[in-house]
Tab-separated table of C-alpha atoms and ligand atoms in Angstrom:
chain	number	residue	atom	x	y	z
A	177	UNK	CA	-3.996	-56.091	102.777
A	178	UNK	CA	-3.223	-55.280	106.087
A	179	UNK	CA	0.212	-54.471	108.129
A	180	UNK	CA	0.914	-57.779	109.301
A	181	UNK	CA	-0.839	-59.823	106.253
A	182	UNK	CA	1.806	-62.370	104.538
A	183	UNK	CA	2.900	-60.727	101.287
A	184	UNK	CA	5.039	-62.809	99.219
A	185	UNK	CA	7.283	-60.626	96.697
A	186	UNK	CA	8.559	-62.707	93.919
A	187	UNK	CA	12.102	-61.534	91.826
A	188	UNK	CA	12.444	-59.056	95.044
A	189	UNK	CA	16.076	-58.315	94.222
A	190	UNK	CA	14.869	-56.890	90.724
A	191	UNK	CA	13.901	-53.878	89.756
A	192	UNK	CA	10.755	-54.259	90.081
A	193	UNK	CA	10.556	-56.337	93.079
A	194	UNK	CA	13.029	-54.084	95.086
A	195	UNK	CA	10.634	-51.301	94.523
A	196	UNK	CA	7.360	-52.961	95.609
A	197	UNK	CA	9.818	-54.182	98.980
A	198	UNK	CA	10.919	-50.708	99.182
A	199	UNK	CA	7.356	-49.354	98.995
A	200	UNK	CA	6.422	-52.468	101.031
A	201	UNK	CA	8.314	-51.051	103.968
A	202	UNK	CA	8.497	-47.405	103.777
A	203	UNK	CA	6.501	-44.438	103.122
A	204	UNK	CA	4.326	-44.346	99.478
A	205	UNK	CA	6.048	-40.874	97.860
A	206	UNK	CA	1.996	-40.118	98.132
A	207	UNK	CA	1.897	-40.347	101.371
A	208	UNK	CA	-0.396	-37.300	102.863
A	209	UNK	CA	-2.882	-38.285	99.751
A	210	UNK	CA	-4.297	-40.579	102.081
A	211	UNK	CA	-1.833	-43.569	100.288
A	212	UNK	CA	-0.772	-45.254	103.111
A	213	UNK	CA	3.242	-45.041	105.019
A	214	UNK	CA	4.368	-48.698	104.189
A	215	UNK	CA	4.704	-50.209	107.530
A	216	UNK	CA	4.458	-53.976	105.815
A	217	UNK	CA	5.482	-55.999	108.457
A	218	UNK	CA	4.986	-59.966	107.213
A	219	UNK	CA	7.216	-60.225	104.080
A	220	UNK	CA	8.407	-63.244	102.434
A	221	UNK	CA	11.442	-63.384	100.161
A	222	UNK	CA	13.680	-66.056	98.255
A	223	UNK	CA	16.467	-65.711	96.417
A	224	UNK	CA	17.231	-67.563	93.463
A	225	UNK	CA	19.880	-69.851	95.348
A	226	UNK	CA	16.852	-70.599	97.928
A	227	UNK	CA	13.879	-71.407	95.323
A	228	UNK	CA	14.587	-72.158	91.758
A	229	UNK	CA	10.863	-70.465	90.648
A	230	UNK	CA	10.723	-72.848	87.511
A	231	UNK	CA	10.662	-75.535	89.675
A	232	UNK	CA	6.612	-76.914	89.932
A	233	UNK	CA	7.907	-79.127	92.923
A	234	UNK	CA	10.187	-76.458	94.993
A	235	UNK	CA	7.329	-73.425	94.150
A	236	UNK	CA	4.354	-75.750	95.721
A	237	UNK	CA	6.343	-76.556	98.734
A	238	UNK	CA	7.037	-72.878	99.406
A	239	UNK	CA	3.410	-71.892	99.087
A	240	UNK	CA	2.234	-75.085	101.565
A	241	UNK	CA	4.538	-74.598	103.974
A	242	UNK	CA	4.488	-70.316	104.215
A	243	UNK	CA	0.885	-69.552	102.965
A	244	UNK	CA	0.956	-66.140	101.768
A	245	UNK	CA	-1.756	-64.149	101.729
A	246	UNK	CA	-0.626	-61.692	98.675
A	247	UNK	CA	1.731	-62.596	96.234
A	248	UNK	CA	3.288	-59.919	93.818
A	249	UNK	CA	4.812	-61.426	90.792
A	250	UNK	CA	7.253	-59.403	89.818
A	251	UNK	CA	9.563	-62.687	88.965
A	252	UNK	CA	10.229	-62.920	85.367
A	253	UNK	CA	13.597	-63.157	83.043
A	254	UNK	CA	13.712	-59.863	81.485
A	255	UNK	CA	16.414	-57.895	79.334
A	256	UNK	CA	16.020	-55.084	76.628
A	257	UNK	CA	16.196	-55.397	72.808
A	258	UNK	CA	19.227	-57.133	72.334
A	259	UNK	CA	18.961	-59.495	74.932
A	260	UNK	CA	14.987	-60.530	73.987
A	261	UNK	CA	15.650	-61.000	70.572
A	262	UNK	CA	19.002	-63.453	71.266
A	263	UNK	CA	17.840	-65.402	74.075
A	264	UNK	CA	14.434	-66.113	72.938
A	265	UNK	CA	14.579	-69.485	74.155
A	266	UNK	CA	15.430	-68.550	77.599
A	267	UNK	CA	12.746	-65.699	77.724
A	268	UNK	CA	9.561	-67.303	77.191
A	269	UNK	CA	10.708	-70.995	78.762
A	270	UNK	CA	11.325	-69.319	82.228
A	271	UNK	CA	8.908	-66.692	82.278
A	272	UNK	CA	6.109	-69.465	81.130
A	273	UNK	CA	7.191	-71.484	83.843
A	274	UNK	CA	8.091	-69.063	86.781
A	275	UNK	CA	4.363	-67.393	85.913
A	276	UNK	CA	2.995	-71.251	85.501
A	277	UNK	CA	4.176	-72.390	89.085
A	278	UNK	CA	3.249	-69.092	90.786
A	279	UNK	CA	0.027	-68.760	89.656
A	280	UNK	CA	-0.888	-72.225	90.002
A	281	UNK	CA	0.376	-72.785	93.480
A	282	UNK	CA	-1.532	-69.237	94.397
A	283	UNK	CA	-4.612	-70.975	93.380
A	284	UNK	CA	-4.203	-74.338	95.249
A	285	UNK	CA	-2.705	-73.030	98.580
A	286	UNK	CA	-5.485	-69.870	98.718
A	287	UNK	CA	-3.605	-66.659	98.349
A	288	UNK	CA	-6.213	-63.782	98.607
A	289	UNK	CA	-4.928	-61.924	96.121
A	290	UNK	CA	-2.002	-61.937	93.596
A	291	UNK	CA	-0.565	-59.189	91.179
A	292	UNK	CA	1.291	-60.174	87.583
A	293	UNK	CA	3.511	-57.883	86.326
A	294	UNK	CA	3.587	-57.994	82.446
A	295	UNK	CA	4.754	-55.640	79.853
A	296	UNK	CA	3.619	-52.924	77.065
A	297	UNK	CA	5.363	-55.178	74.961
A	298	UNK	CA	1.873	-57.607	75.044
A	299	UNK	CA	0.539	-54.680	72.526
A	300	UNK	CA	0.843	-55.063	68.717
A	301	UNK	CA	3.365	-53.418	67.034
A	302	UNK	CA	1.178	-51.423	64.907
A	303	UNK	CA	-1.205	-50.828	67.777
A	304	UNK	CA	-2.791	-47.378	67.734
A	305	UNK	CA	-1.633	-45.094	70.056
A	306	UNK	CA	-1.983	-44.173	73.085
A	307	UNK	CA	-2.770	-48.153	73.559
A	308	UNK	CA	-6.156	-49.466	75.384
A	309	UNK	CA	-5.993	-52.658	77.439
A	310	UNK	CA	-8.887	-53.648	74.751
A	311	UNK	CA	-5.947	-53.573	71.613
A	312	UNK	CA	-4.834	-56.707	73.101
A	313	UNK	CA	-4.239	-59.413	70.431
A	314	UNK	CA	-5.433	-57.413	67.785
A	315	UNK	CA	-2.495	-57.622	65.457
A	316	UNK	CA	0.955	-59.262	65.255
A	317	UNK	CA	3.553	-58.687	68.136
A	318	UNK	CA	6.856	-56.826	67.895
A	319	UNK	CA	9.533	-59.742	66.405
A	320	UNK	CA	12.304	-58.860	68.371
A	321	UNK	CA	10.713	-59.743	71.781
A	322	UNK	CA	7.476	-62.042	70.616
A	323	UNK	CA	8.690	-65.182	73.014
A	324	UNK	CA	8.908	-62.749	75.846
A	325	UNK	CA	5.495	-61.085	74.736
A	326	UNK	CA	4.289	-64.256	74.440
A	327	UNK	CA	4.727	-65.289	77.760
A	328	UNK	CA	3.658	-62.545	79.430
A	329	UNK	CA	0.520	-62.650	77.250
A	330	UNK	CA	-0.513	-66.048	78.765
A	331	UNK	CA	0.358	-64.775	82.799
A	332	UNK	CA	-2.687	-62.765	81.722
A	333	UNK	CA	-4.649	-65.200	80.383
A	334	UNK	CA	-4.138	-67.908	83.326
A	335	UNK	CA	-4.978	-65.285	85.536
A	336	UNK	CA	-8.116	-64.561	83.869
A	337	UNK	CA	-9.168	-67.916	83.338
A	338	UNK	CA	-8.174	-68.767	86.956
A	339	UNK	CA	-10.703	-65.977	87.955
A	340	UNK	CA	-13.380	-67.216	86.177
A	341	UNK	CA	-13.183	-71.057	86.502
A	342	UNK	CA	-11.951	-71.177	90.505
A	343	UNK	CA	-13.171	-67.495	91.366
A	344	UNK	CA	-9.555	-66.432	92.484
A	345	UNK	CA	-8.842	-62.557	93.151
A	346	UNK	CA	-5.867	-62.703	90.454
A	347	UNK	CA	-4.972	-59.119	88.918
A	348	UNK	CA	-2.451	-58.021	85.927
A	349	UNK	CA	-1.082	-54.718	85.335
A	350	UNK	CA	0.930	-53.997	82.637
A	351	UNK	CA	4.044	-51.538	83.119
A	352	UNK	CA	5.427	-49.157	80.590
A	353	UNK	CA	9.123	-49.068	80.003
A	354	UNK	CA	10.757	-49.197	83.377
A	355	UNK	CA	14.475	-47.984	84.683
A	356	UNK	CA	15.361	-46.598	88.316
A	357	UNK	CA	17.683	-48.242	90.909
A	358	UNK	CA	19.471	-51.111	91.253
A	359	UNK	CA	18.756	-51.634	86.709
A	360	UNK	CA	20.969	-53.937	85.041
A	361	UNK	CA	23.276	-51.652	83.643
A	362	UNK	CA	24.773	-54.465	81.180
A	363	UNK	CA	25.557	-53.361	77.856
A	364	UNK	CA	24.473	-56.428	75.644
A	365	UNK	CA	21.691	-57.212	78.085
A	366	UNK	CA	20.150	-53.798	79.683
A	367	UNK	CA	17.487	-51.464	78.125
A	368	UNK	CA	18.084	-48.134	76.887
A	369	UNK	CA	17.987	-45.939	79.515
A	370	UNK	CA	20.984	-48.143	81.817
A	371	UNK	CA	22.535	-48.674	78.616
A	372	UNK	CA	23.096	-44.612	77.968
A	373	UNK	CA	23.854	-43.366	81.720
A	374	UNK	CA	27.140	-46.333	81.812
A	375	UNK	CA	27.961	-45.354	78.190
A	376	UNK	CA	28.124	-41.443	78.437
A	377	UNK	CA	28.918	-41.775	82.008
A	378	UNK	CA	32.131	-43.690	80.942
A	379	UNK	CA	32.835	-41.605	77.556
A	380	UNK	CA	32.229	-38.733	80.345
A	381	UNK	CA	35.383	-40.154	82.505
A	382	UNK	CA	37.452	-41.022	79.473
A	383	UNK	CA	37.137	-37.455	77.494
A	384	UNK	CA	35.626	-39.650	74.478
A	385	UNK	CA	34.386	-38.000	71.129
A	386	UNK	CA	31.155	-39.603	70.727
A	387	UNK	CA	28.775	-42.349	72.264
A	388	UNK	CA	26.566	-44.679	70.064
A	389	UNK	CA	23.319	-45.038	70.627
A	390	UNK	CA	21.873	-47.910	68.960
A	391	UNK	CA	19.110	-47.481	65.922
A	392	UNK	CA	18.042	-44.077	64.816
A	393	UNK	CA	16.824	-42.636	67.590
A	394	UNK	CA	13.434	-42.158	66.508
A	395	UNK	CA	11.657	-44.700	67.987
A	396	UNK	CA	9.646	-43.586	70.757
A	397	UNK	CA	8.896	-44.564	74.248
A	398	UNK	CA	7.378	-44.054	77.794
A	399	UNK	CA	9.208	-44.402	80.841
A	400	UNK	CA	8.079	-44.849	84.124
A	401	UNK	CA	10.335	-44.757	87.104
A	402	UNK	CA	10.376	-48.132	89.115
A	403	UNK	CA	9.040	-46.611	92.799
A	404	UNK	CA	6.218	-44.876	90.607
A	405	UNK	CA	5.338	-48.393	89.185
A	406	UNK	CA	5.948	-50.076	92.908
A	407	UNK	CA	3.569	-47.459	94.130
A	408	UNK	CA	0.471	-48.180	91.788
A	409	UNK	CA	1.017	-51.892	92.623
A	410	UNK	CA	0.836	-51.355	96.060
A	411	UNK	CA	-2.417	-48.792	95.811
A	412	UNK	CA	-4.335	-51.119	93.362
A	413	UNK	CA	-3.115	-54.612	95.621
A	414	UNK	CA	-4.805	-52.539	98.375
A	415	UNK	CA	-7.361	-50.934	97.130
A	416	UNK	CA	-8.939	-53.331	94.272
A	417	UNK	CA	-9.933	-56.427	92.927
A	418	UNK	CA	-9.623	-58.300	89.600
A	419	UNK	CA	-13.091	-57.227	88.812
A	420	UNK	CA	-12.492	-53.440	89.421
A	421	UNK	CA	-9.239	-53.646	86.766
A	422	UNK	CA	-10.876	-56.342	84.284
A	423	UNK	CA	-8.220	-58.691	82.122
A	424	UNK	CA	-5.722	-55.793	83.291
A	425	UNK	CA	-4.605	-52.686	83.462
A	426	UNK	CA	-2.110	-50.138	82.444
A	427	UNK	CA	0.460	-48.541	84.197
A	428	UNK	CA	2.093	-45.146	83.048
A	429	UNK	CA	3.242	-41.854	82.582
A	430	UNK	CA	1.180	-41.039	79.545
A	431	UNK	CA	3.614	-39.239	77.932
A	432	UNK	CA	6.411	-40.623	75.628
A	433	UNK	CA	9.721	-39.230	74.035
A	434	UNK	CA	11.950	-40.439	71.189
A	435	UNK	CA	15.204	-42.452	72.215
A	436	UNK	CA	16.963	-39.063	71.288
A	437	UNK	CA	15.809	-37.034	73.264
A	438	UNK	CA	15.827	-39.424	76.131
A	439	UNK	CA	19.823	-39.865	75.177
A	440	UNK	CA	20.542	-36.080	75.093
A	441	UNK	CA	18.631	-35.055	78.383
A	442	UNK	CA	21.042	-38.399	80.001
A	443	UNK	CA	23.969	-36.418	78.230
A	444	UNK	CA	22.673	-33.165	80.064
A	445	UNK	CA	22.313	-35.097	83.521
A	446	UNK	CA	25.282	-37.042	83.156
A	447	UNK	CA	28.008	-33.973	81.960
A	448	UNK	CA	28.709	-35.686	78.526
A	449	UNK	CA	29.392	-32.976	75.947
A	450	UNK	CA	30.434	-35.003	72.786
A	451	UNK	CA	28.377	-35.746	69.681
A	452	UNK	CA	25.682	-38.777	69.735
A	453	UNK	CA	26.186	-41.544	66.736
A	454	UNK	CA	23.555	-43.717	65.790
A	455	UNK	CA	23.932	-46.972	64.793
A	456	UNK	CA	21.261	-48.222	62.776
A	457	UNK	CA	22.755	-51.492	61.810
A	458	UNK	CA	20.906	-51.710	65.600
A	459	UNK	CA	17.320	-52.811	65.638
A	460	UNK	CA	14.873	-50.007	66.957
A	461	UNK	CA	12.195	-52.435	68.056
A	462	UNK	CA	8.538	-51.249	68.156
A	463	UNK	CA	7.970	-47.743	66.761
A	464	UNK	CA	5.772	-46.723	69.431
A	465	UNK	CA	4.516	-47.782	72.782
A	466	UNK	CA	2.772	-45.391	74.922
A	467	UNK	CA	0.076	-46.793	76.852
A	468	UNK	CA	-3.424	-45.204	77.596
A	469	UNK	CA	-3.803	-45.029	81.015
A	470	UNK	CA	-7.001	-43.834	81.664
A	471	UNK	CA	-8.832	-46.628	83.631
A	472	UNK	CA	-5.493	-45.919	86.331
A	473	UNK	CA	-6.288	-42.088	86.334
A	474	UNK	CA	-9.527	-42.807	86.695
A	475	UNK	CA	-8.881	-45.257	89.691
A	476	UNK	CA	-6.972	-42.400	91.111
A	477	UNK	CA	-3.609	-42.978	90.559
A	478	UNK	CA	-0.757	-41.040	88.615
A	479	UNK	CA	2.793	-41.382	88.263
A	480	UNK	CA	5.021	-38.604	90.281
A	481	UNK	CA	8.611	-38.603	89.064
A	482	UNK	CA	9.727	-36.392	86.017
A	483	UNK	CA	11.554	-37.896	83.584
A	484	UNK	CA	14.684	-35.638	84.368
A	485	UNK	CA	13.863	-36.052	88.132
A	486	UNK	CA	13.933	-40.108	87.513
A	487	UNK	CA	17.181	-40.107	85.498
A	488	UNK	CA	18.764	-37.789	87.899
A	489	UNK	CA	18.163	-40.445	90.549
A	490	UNK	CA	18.931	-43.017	88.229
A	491	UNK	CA	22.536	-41.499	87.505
A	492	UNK	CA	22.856	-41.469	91.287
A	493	UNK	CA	22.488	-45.191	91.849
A	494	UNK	CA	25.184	-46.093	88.824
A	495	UNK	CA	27.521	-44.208	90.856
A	496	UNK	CA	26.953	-45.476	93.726
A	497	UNK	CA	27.111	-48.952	92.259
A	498	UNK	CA	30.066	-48.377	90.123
A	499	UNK	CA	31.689	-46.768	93.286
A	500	UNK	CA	30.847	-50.160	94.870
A	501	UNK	CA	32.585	-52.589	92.898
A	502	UNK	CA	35.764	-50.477	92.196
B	708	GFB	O1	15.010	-50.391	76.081
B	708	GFB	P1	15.151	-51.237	74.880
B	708	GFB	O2	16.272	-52.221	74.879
B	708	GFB	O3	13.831	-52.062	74.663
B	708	GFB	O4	15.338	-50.311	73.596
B	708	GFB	P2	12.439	-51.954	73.855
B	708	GFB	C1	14.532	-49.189	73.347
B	708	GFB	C2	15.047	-48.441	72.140
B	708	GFB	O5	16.291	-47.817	72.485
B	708	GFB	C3	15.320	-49.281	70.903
B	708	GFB	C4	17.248	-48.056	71.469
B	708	GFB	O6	14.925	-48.541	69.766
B	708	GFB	C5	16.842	-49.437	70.927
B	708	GFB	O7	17.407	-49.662	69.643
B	708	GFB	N1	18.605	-47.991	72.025
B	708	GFB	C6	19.516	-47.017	71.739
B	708	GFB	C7	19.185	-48.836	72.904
B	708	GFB	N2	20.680	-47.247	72.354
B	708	GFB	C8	20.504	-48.374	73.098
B	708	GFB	C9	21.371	-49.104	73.963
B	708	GFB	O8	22.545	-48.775	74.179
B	708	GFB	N3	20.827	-50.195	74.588
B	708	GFB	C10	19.526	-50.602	74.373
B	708	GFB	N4	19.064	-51.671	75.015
B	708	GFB	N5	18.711	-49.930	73.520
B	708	GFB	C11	11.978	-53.991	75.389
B	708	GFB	C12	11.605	-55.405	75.169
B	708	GFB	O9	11.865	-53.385	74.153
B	708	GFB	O10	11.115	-53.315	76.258
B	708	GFB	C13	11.232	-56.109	76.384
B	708	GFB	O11	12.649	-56.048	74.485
B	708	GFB	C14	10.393	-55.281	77.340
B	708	GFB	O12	10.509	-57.205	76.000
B	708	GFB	C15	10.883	-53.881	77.488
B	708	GFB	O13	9.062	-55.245	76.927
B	708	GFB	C16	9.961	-53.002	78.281
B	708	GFB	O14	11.582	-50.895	74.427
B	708	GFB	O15	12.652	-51.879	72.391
């Protein structure tokens, strides 16, 4: 991939895709490892008003008339617990389609290269842990977000078999947890970590008792910040192919913590001194999901930003946002 090579960034207003642009464009927080300043010059975007991505027709006249080089997918309909379990419909018809159209237009108009973002959410429930890429269907998913796992389960699959019947360059990595700017910080719809900075943020403003966190608090998970994530896409896009990272690979911290924890070091960053409730009429989801990310060390890659580092940064961009819309 060089400076001026056509890079297409797919769902670039998410939080995903606004990381990869933002890493796209300015320097890698590696930079002086020999990871490369950004400097992208050639970058297609589309909003959702523009190209309707679950439209076959639309999605193949994009790709004839801009032929990118590089597509990252980072596209998908996406939501935490709450929202995967009620809109299950919505989840795996988009994301199978968005991924369907993407991947098959990458393949007919010759993109070099193209990068799936999926989830750890692929993994069994039961999975052992820390989870290889080899635990792949092994054992039944997580219920509350199968359609989504689903989907994101067959992204990988086309991209494999796309590989090996038509020889494409297709890659999947599969992300931890995520949170870091510009997160949906919807109650009914956002994961945990958005969820928890609005909620003690706001029981912060309003002298409130108590905040709820849903479930017991004992589940527990990994979080990686979103530039962290936007930089491994960016160094493996550059650096390999599909045959260096096989089916796909992992992307993490290595390191996990119960949703407890994670909601009293939010209480510490965010100033909120009342008492947490947990409300375990709330599904807690998957007990554990930390991911094994050896084959990325091993590639030369680690994550950089501390948990309290990331939050800090994330409790930064709520204000900013809430300070925005008031
Ligand atoms: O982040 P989250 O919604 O998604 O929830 P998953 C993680 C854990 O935090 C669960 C608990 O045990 C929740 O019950 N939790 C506590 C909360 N308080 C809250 C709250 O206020 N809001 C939310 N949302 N959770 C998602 C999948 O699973 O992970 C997606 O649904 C995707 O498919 C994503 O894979 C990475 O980690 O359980």
């Amino acid at each position: 991939m060089k400076s001026d090579s056509k890079i297409y960034v797919a769902g670039h207003r998410g939080l995903v895709g606004s990381a990869i642009m933002r890493r796209l464009t300015s320097p890698s927080p590696h930079a002086g490892e020999g990871r490369g300043e950004g400097g992208y010059t050639n970058i297609v975007t589309r909003t959702h008003s523009e190209l309707d991505l679950t439209d076959q027709r639309a999605v193949d006249e994009f790709f004839e008339k801009q032929k990118p080089e590089y597509v990252f997918l980072a596209a998908a309909k996406v939501g935490g617990i709450n929202a995967n379990n009620i809109y299950r419909a919505d989840f795996i018809y988009q994301n199978l389609m968005m991924e369907s159209n993407i991947i098959h237009a990458s393949y007919k108009h010759g993109v070099k290269k193209l990068m799936f973002l999926g989830s750890s959410c692929i993994y069994p429930k039961h999975a052992p842990q820390p989870m290889k890429e080899e635990y792949l269907l092994t054992g039944l998913l997580e219920p509350t977000n199968e359609p989504y796992a689903i989907a994101k389960i067959a992204g990988i699959k086309m991209c494999d078999a796309y590989n090996r019947q038509y020889g494409t360059n297709f890659m999947s990595v599969m992300p931890t947890n995520l949170y870091g700017p510009g997160d949906n910080y919807d109650l009914q719809g956002s994961h945990v970590l958005p969820a928890l900075i609005r909620k003690m943020h706001e029981a912060k403003m309003q002298n409130a008792k108590e905040v709820v966190v849903w479930g017991t608090g004992s589940p527990k998970r990994e979080f990686l910040y979103s530039d962290d994530l936007a930089d491994a896409c960016v160094f493996l896009m550059k650096r390999c192919s599909a045959v260096d990272v096989g089916e796909f690979i992992n992307i993490g911290v290595g390191k996990e913590i119960t949703i407890r924890e994670a909601a009293e070091l939010i209480a510490e960053v965010v100033g909120f001194r009342g008492q947490l409730v947990f409300d375990t009429s709330k599904p807690d989801g998957t007990p554990r999901k930390l991911l094994d990310v050896s084959r990325l060390d091993a590639l030369g890659w680690q994550a950089k930003t501390g948990f309290r580092e990331g939050i800090a940064k994330s409790y930064a961009d709520y204000l900013q946002a809430v300070a925005s819309t008031a």
